[in-house]
Short mmCIF file of C-alpha atoms in Angstrom, two decimals:
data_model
loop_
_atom_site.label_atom_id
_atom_site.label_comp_id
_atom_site.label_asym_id
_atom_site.label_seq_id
_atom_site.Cartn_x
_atom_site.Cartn_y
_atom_site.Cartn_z
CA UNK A 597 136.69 2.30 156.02
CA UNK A 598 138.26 3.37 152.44
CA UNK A 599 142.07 3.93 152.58
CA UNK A 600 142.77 6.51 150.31
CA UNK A 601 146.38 7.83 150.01
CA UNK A 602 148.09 5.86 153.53
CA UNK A 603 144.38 7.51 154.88
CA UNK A 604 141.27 5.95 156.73
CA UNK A 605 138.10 7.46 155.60
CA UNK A 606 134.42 6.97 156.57
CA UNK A 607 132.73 5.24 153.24
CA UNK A 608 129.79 6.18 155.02
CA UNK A 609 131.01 9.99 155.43
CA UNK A 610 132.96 10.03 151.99
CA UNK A 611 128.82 9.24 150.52
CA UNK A 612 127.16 11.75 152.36
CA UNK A 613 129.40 14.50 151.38
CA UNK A 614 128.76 12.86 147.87
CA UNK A 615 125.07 13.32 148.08
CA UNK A 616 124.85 16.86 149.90
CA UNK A 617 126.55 18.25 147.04
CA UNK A 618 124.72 16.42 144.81
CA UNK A 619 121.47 16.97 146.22
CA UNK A 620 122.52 20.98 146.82
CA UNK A 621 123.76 21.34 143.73
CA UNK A 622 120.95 19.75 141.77
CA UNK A 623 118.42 22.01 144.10
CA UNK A 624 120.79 25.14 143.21
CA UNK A 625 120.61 24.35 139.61
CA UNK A 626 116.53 24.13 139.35
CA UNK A 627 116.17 26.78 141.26
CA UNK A 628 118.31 29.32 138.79
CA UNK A 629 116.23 27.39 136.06
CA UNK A 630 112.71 27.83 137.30
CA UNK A 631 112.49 31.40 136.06
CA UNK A 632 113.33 30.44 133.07
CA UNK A 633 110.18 30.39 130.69
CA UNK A 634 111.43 30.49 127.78
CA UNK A 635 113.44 27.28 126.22
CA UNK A 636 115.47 29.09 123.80
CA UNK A 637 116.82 30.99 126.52
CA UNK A 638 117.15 27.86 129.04
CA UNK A 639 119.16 26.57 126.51
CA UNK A 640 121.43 29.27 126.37
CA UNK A 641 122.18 29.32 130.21
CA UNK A 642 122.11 25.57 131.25
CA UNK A 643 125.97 25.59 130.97
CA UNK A 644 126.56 28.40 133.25
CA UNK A 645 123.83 27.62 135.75
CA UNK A 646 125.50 24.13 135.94
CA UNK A 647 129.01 25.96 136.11
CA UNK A 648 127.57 27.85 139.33
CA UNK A 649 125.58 25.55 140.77
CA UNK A 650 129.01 23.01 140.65
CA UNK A 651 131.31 25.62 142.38
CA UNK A 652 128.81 26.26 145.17
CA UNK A 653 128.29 23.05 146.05
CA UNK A 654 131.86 22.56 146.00
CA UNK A 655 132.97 25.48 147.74
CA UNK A 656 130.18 24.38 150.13
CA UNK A 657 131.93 21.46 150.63
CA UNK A 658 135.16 22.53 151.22
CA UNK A 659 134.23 25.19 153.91
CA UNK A 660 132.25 22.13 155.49
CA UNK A 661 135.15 19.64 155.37
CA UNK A 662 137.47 22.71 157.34
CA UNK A 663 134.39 22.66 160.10
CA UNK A 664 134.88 18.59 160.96
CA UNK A 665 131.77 18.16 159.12
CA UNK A 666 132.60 14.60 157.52
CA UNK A 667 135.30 13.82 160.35
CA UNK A 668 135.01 10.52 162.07
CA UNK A 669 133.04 12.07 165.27
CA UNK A 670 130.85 14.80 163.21
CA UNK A 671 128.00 13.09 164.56
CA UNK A 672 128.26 11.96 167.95
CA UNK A 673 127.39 15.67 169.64
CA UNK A 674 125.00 17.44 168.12
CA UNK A 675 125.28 20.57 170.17
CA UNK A 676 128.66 20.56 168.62
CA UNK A 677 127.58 19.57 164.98
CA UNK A 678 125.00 22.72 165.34
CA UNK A 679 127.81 25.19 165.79
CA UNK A 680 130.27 23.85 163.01
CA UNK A 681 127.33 24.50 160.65
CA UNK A 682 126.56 27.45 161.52
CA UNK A 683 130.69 28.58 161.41
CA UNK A 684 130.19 26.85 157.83
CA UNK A 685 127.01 28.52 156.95
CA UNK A 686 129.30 32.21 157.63
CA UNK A 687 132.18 30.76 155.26
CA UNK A 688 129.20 30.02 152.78
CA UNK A 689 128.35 33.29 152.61
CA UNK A 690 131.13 35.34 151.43
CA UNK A 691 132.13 32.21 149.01
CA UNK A 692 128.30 32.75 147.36
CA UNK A 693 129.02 36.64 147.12
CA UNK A 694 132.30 36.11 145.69
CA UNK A 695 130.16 33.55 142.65
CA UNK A 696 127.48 35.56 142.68
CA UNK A 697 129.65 38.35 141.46
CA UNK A 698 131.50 36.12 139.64
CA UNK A 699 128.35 34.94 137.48
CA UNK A 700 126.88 38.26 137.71
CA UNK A 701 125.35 38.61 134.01
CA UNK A 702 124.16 35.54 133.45
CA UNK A 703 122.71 34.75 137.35
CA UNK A 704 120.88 38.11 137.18
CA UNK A 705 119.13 37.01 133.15
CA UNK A 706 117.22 34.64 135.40
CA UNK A 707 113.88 35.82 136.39
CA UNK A 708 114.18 33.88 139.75
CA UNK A 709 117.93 34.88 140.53
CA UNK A 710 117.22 38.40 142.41
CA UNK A 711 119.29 40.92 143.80
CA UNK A 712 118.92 38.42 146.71
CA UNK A 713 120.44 35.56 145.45
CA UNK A 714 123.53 36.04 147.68
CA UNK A 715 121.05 35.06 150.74
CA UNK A 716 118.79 32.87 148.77
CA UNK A 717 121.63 30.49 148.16
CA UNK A 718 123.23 29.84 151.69
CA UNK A 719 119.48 29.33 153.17
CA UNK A 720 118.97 26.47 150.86
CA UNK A 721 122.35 25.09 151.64
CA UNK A 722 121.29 25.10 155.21
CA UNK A 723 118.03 23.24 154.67
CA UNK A 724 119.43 21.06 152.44
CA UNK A 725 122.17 20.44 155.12
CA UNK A 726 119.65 20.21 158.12
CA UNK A 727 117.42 18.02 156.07
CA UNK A 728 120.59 15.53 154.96
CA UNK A 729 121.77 15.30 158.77
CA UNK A 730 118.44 14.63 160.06
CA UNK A 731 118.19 11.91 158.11
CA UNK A 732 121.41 10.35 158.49
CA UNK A 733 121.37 10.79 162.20
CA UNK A 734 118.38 8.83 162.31
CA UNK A 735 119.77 6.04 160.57
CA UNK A 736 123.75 6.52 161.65
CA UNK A 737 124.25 4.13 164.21
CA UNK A 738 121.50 1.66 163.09
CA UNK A 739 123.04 -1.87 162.74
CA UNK A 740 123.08 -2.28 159.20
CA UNK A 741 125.32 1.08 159.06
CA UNK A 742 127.96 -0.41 161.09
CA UNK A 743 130.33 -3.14 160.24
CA UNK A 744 130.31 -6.44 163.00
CA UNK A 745 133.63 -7.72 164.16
CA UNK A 746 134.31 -10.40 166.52
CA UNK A 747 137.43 -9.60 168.86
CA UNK A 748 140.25 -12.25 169.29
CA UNK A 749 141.35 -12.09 172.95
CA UNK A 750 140.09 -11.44 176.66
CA UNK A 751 143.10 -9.53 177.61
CA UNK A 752 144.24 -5.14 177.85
CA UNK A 753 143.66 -5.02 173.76
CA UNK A 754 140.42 -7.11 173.97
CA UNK A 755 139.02 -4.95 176.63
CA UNK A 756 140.46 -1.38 174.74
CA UNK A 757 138.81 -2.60 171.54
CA UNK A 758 135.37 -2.80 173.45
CA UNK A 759 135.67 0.46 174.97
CA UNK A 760 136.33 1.54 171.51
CA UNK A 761 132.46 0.35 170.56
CA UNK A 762 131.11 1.53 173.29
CA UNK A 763 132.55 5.30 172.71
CA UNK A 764 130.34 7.97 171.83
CA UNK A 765 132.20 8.81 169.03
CA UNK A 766 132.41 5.13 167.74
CA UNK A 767 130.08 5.61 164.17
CA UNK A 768 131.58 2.59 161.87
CA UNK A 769 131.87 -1.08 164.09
CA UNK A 770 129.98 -2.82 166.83
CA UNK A 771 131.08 -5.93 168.67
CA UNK A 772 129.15 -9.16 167.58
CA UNK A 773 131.27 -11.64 169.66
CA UNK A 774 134.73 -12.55 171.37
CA UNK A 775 136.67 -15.20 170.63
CA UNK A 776 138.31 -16.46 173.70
CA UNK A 777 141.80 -18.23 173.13
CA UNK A 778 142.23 -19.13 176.66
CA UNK A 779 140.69 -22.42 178.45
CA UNK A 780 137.07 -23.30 178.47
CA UNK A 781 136.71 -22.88 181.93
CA UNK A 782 137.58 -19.19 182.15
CA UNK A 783 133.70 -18.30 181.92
CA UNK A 784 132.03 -15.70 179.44
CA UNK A 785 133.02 -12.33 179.53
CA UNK A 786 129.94 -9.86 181.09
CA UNK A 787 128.50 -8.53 177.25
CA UNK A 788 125.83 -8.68 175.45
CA UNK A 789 127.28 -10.86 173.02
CA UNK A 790 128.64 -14.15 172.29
CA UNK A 791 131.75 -15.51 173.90
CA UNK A 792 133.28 -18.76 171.98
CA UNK A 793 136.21 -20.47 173.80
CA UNK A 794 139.07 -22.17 172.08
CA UNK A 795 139.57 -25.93 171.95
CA UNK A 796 142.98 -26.36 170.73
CA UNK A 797 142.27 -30.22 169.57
CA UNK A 798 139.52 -28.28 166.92
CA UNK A 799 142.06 -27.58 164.04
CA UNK A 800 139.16 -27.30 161.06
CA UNK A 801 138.08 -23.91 162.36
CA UNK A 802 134.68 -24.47 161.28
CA UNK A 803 132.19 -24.01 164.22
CA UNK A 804 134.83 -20.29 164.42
CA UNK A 805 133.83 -19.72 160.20
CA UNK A 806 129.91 -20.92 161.08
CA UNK A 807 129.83 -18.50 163.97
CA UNK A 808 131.11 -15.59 162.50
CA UNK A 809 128.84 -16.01 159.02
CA UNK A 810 125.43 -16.36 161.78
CA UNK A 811 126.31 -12.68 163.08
CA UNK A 812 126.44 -11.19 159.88
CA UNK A 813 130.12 -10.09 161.10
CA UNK A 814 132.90 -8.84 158.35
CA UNK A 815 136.09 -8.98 160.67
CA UNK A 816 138.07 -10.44 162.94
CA UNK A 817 140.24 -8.80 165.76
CA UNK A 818 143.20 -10.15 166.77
CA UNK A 819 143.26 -8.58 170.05
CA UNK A 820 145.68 -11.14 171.93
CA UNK A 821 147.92 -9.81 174.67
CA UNK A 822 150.15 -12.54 173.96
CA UNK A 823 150.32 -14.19 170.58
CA UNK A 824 151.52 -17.74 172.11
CA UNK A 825 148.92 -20.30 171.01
CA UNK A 826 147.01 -17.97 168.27
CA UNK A 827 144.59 -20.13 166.80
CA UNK A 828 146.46 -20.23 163.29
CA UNK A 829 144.21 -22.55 162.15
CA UNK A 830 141.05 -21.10 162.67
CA UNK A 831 141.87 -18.06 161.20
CA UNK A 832 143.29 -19.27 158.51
CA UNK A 833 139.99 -20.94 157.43
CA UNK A 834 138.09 -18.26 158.25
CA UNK A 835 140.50 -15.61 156.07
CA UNK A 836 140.80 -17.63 152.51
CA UNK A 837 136.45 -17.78 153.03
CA UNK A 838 136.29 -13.92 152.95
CA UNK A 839 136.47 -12.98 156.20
CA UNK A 840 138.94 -10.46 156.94
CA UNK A 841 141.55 -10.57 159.76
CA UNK A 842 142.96 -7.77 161.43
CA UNK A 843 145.74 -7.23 164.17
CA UNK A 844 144.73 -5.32 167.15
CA UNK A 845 147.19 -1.79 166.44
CA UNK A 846 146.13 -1.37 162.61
CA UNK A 847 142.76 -1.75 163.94
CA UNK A 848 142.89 0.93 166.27
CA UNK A 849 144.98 3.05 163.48
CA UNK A 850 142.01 2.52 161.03
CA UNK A 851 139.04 3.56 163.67
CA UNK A 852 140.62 6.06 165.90
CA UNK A 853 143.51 7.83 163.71
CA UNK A 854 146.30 7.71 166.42
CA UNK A 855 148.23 4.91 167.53
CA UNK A 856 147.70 2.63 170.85
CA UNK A 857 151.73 3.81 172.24
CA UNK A 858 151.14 1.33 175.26
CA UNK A 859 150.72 -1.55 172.78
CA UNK A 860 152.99 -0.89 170.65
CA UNK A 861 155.96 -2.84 168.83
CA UNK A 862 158.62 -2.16 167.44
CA UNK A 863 157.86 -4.95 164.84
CA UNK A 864 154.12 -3.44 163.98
CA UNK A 865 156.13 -0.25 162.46
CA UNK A 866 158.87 -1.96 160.87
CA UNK A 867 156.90 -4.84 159.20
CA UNK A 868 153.77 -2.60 158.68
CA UNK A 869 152.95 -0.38 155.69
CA UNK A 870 153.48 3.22 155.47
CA UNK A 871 156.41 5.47 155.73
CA UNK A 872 156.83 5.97 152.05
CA UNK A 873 159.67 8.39 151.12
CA UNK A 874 161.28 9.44 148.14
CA UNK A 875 162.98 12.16 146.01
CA UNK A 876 159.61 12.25 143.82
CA UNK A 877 157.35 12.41 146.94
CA UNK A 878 159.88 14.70 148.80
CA UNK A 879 159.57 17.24 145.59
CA UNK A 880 155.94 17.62 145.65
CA UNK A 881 155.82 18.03 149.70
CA UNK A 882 158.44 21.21 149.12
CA UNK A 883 156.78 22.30 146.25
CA UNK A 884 153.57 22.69 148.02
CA UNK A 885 155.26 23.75 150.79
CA UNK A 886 156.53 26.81 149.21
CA UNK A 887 153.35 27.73 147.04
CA UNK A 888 151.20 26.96 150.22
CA UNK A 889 153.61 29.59 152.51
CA UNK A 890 154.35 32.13 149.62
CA UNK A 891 150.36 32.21 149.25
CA UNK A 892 149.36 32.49 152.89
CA UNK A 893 152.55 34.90 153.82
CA UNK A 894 150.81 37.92 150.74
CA UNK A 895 147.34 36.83 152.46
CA UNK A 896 148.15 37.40 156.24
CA UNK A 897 151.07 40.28 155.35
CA UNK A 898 148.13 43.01 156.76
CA UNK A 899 147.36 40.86 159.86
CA UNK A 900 151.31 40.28 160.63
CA UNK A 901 152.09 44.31 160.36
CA UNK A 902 148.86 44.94 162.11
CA UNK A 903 150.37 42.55 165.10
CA UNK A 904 153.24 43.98 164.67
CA UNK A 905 152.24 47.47 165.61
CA UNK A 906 150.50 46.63 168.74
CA UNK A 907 153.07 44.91 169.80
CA UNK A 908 155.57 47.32 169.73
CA UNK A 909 152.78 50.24 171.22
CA UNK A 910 152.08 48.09 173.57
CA UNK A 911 155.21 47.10 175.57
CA UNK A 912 158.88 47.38 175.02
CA UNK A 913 161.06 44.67 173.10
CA UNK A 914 161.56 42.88 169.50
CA UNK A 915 158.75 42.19 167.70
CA UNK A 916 159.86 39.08 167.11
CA UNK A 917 160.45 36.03 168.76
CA UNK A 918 163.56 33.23 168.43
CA UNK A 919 163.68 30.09 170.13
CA UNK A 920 165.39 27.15 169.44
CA UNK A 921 163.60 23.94 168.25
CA UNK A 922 164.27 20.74 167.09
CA UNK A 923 163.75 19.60 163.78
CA UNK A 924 164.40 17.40 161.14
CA UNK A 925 166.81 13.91 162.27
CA UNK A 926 167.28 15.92 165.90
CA UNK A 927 168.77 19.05 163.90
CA UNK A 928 167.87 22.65 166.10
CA UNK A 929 166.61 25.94 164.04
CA UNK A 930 165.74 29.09 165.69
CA UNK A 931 161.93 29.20 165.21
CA UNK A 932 159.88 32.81 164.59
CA UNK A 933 157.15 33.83 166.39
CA UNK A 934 155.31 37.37 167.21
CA UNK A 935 156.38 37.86 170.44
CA UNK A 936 153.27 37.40 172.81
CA UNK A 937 154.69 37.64 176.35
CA UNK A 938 156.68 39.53 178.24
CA UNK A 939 160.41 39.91 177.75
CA UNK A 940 161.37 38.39 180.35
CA UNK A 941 159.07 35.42 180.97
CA UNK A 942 161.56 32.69 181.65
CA UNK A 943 164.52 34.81 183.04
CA UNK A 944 163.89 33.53 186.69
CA UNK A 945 164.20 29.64 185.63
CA UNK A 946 164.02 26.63 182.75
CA UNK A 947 161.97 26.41 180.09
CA UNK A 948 158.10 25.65 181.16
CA UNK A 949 155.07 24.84 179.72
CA UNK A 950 152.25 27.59 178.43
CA UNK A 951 149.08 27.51 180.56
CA UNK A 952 145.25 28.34 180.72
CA UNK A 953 145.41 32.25 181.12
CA UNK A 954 149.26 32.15 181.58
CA UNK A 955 150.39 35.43 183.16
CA UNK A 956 153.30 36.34 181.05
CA UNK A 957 150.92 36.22 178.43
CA UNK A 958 150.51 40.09 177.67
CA UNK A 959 147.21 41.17 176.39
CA UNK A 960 147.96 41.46 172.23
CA UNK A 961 149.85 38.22 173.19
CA UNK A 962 146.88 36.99 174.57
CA UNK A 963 144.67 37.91 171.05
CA UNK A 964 147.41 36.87 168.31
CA UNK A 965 148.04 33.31 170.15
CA UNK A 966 144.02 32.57 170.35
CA UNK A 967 144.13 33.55 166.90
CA UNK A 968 146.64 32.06 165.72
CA UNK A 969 148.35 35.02 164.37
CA UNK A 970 151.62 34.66 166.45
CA UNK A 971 152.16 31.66 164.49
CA UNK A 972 152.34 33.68 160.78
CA UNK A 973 156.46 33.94 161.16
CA UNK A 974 156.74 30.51 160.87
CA UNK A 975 155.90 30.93 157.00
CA UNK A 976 159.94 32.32 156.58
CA UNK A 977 160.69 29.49 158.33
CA UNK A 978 159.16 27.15 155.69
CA UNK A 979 160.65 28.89 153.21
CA UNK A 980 163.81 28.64 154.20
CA UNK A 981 163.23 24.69 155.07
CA UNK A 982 163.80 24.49 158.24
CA UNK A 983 159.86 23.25 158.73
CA UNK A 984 157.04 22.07 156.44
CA UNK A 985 153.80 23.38 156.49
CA UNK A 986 152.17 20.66 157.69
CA UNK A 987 154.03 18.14 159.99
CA UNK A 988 154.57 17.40 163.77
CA UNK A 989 154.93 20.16 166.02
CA UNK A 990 158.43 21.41 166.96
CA UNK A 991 159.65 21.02 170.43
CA UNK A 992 162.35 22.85 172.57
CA UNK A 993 165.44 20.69 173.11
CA UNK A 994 164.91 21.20 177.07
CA UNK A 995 161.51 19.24 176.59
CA UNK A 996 162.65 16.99 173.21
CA UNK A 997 165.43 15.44 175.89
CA UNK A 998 163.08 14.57 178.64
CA UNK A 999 160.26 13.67 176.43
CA UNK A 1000 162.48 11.18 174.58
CA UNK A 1001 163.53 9.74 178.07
CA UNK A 1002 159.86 9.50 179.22
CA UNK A 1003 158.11 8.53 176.19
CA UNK A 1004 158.93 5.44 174.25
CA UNK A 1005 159.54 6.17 170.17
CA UNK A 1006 159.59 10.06 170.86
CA UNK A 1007 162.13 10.40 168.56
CA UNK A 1008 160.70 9.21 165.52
CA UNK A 1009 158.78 11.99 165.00
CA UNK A 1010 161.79 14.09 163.95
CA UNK A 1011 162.10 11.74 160.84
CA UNK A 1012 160.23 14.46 158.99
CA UNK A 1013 160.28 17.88 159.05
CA UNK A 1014 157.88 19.92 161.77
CA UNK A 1015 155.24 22.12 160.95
CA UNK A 1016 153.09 25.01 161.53
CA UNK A 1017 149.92 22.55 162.07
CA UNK A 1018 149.60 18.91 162.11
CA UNK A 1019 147.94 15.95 162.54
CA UNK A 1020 147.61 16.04 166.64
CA UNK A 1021 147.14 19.77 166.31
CA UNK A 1022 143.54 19.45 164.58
CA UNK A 1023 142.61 16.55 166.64
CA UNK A 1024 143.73 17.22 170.18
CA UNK A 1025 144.63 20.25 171.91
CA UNK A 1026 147.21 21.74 173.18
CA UNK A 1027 149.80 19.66 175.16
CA UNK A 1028 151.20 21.14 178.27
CA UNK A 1029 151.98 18.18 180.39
CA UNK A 1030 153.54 14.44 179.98
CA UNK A 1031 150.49 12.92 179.29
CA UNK A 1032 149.63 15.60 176.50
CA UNK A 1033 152.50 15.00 174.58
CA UNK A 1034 152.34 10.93 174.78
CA UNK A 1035 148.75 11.62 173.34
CA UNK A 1036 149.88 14.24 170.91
CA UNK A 1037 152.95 11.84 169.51
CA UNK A 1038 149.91 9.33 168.76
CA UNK A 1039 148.95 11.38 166.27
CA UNK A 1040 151.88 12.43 165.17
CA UNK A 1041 153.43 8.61 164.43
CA UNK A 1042 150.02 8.26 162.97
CA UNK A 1043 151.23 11.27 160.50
CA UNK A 1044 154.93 10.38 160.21
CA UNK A 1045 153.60 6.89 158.84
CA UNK A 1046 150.77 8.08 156.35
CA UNK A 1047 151.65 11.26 155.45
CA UNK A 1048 150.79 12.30 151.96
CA UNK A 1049 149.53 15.32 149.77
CA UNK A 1050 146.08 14.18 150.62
CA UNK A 1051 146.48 13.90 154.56
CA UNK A 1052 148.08 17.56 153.84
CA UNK A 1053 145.14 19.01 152.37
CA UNK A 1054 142.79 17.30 154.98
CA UNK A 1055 144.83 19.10 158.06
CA UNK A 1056 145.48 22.38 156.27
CA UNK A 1057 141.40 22.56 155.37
CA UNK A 1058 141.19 21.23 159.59
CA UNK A 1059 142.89 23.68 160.67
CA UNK A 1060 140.64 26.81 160.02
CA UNK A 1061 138.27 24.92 162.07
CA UNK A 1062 141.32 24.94 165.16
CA UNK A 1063 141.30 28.65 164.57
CA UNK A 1064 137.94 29.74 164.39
CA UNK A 1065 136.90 27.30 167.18
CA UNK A 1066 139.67 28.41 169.39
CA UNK A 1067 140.38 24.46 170.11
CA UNK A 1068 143.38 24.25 172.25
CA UNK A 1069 145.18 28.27 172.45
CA UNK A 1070 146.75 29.18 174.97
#
């Protein structure tokens, strides 16, 4: 894994989206030059093939970073994998008309660019794309792809970090051994692999260092449910020889991209890295927050007043929708939405939670909140800074109270501002239940503590997936 900006990435994932555009792009470029017969003219035209053939393979790889194409799970269902490219291979399309046009002169000068370029272009992509994944797939979950870790403990987080391996959507580690801190007689653990026991009157660590170095493995797990009697020595030794040690919650930060909330500690988040703030890093978050909403508010202006209209045809009422929500340190706002159900949907009681095909859900309501459309208000709200555009979800006081009763370190999601999408929005969906929004705040501690510009871009590109996917409306 490659932390870049507070964020895990896939090295593995970060290279092949570094060779499929390399690879496209270089296919792209000597295919525009194969017509080409004549040097002087070749000569002439190498800069702007290269100019095209560099904006399609990165506009390639933007609309395939929105689809979950380089996520950490991209590969683990291929039925799934199949339809994200094929969603990609229709935001391909228009992008290549758009450069086509673009390029128009010089494209068309090329014997072998034709009036069919615009479909030439996006079939390559998609056999240089089938061709790529083939080929990694094949060799994805091969052991020399994967990094070995032995796991420190035989408890809860021992066990949770094995389950981990054993997921389908595990691509980056596999267990090479357990390290068991408790007595010798406890027995080995039921795995494949190698169980060593602890004998506390070893304090040289060296059979632990000769053990690790025989499986090839990189890491070791501190996995203890309780940290009385850690081996200090023995990981000592093995850490100043190269081998890296790492505590069971950072671990499952790195691999998963949420946090373990029944492990942990108050201590892991105060002692731990992360939660940078700033008036520098504050600017640039509300700059991009208003160029990001003033952009998308001109964009979707014909798909708001289009809502709009049906609503009002299609039942009586405001167009618009205010609720209160909590936001920033605890602080309410009245929150806009299209209105999508029926005037009176919680006149007979307290607030409640949406549901699969929920009846006060009228039928616009029922198109704009699948689409995402209903959502589009929320823009003014940025504006006026009562949310950011990406951030944690806001809540209704009426839930925020008993969530915060229910759910240990609810609250510190409010220490930034909410948003129209987020982190737990593009990676689980929607939350209508107790056990929804413990998995949802996960993700969204996982935000509050490594949120950057970078983790920004990465949900705001995720999130046209969540929309054209229909993953989690209701």
């Amino acid at each position: 894994m490659l932390r870049l900006f507070g964020h895990f990435i896939q090295i593995k994932m970060l290279a092949l989206l570094i060779l499929e555009m390399a690879v496209l792009g270089g296919v792209v470029y000597y295919l525009l030059s194969a017509g080409i017969h004549s040097p002087q003219l070749l000569k002439g035209l190498r800069g702007q093939f290269g100019q095209f053939s560099f904006l399609f393979a990165a506009a390639v790889g933007v609309a395939m970073i929105s689809m979950g194409l380089y996520s950490r799970s991209a590969m683990s269902d291929y039925r799934t994998l199949t339809i994200k490219i094929l969603i990609a291979l229709a935001l391909v399309v228009p992008a290549n008309i758009v450069g086509t046009q673009l390029f128009h002169q010089k494209l068309y000068e090329s014997a072998n660019a034709s009036t069919y370029w615009f479909i030439k272009a996006p079939v390559v992509w998609l056999v240089v794309i089938l061709a790529t994944r083939i080929l990694f797939g094949m060799f994805n979950k091969r052991e020399f792809m994967m990094h070995r870790i032995f796991v420190l403990g035989s408890g809860t987080r021992a066990a949770a970090v094995r389950q981990m391996a054993f997921h389908g959507s595990n691509q980056t580690f596999l267990v090479a051994g357990t390290f068991d801190p408790g007595v010798a007689d406890r027995g080995q653990l039921r795995d494949s692999y190698e169980t060593v026991t602890h004998d506390e009157e070893q304090e040289d660590g060296a059979d632990w260092l000769d053990i690790v170095r025989r499986a090839h493995a990189s890491e070791i797990v501190v996995a203890m449910d309780d940290r009385r009697g850690l081996p200090v020595s023995q990981l000592l030794r093995c850490r100043v020889e190269g081998i890296h040690v790492i505590d069971y919650q950072t671990f499952c930060e790195r691999e998963t991209g949420r946090f373990d909330l029944d492990e942990l500690r108050p201590s892991w988040l105060i002692f731990g890295p992360g939660f940078a703030r700033g008036i520098l890093a504050d600017l640039i978050k509300r700059t991009f927050d208003i160029v990001v909403s003033s952009l998308f508010l001109l964009f979707t202006l014909p798909f708001t007043l289009l809502a709009a209209i049906l609503i009002k045809l299609e039942s009586k009422g405001p167009i618009l929708y205010l609720q209160e929500r909590v936001g920033l340190h605890g602080k309410t706002f009245m929150v806009m939405k299209l209105r999508s159900m029926r005037q009176d949907a919680e006149v007979a009681g307290s607030p409640q939670w949406a549901k699969v095909r929920d009846p006060r859900v009228n039928r616009v309501g029922a198109f704009i909140r699948l689409s995402r459309i209903d959502e589009l208000p929320q823009l003014i709200n940025v504006l006026r800074g009562d949310m950011s555009f990406i951030g944690p979800r806001p809540e209704r006081p009426f839930f925020v109270q008993q969530l915060s009763r229910d759910i240990p370190f609810y609250s510190e999601r409010h220490c930034v501002k909410p948003g129209i999408t987020g982190w737990a929005q593009v990676n689980y969906p929607y939350g209508a239940s107790l056990e929804d929004s413990r998995q949802k705040l996960s993700y969204d501690l996982y935000y509050v503590k490594n949120h950057s510009l970078f983790l920004d871009f990465i949900i705001m590109l995720s999130t046209v997936r969540v929309i054209l996917m229909q993953q989690g409306a209701r």
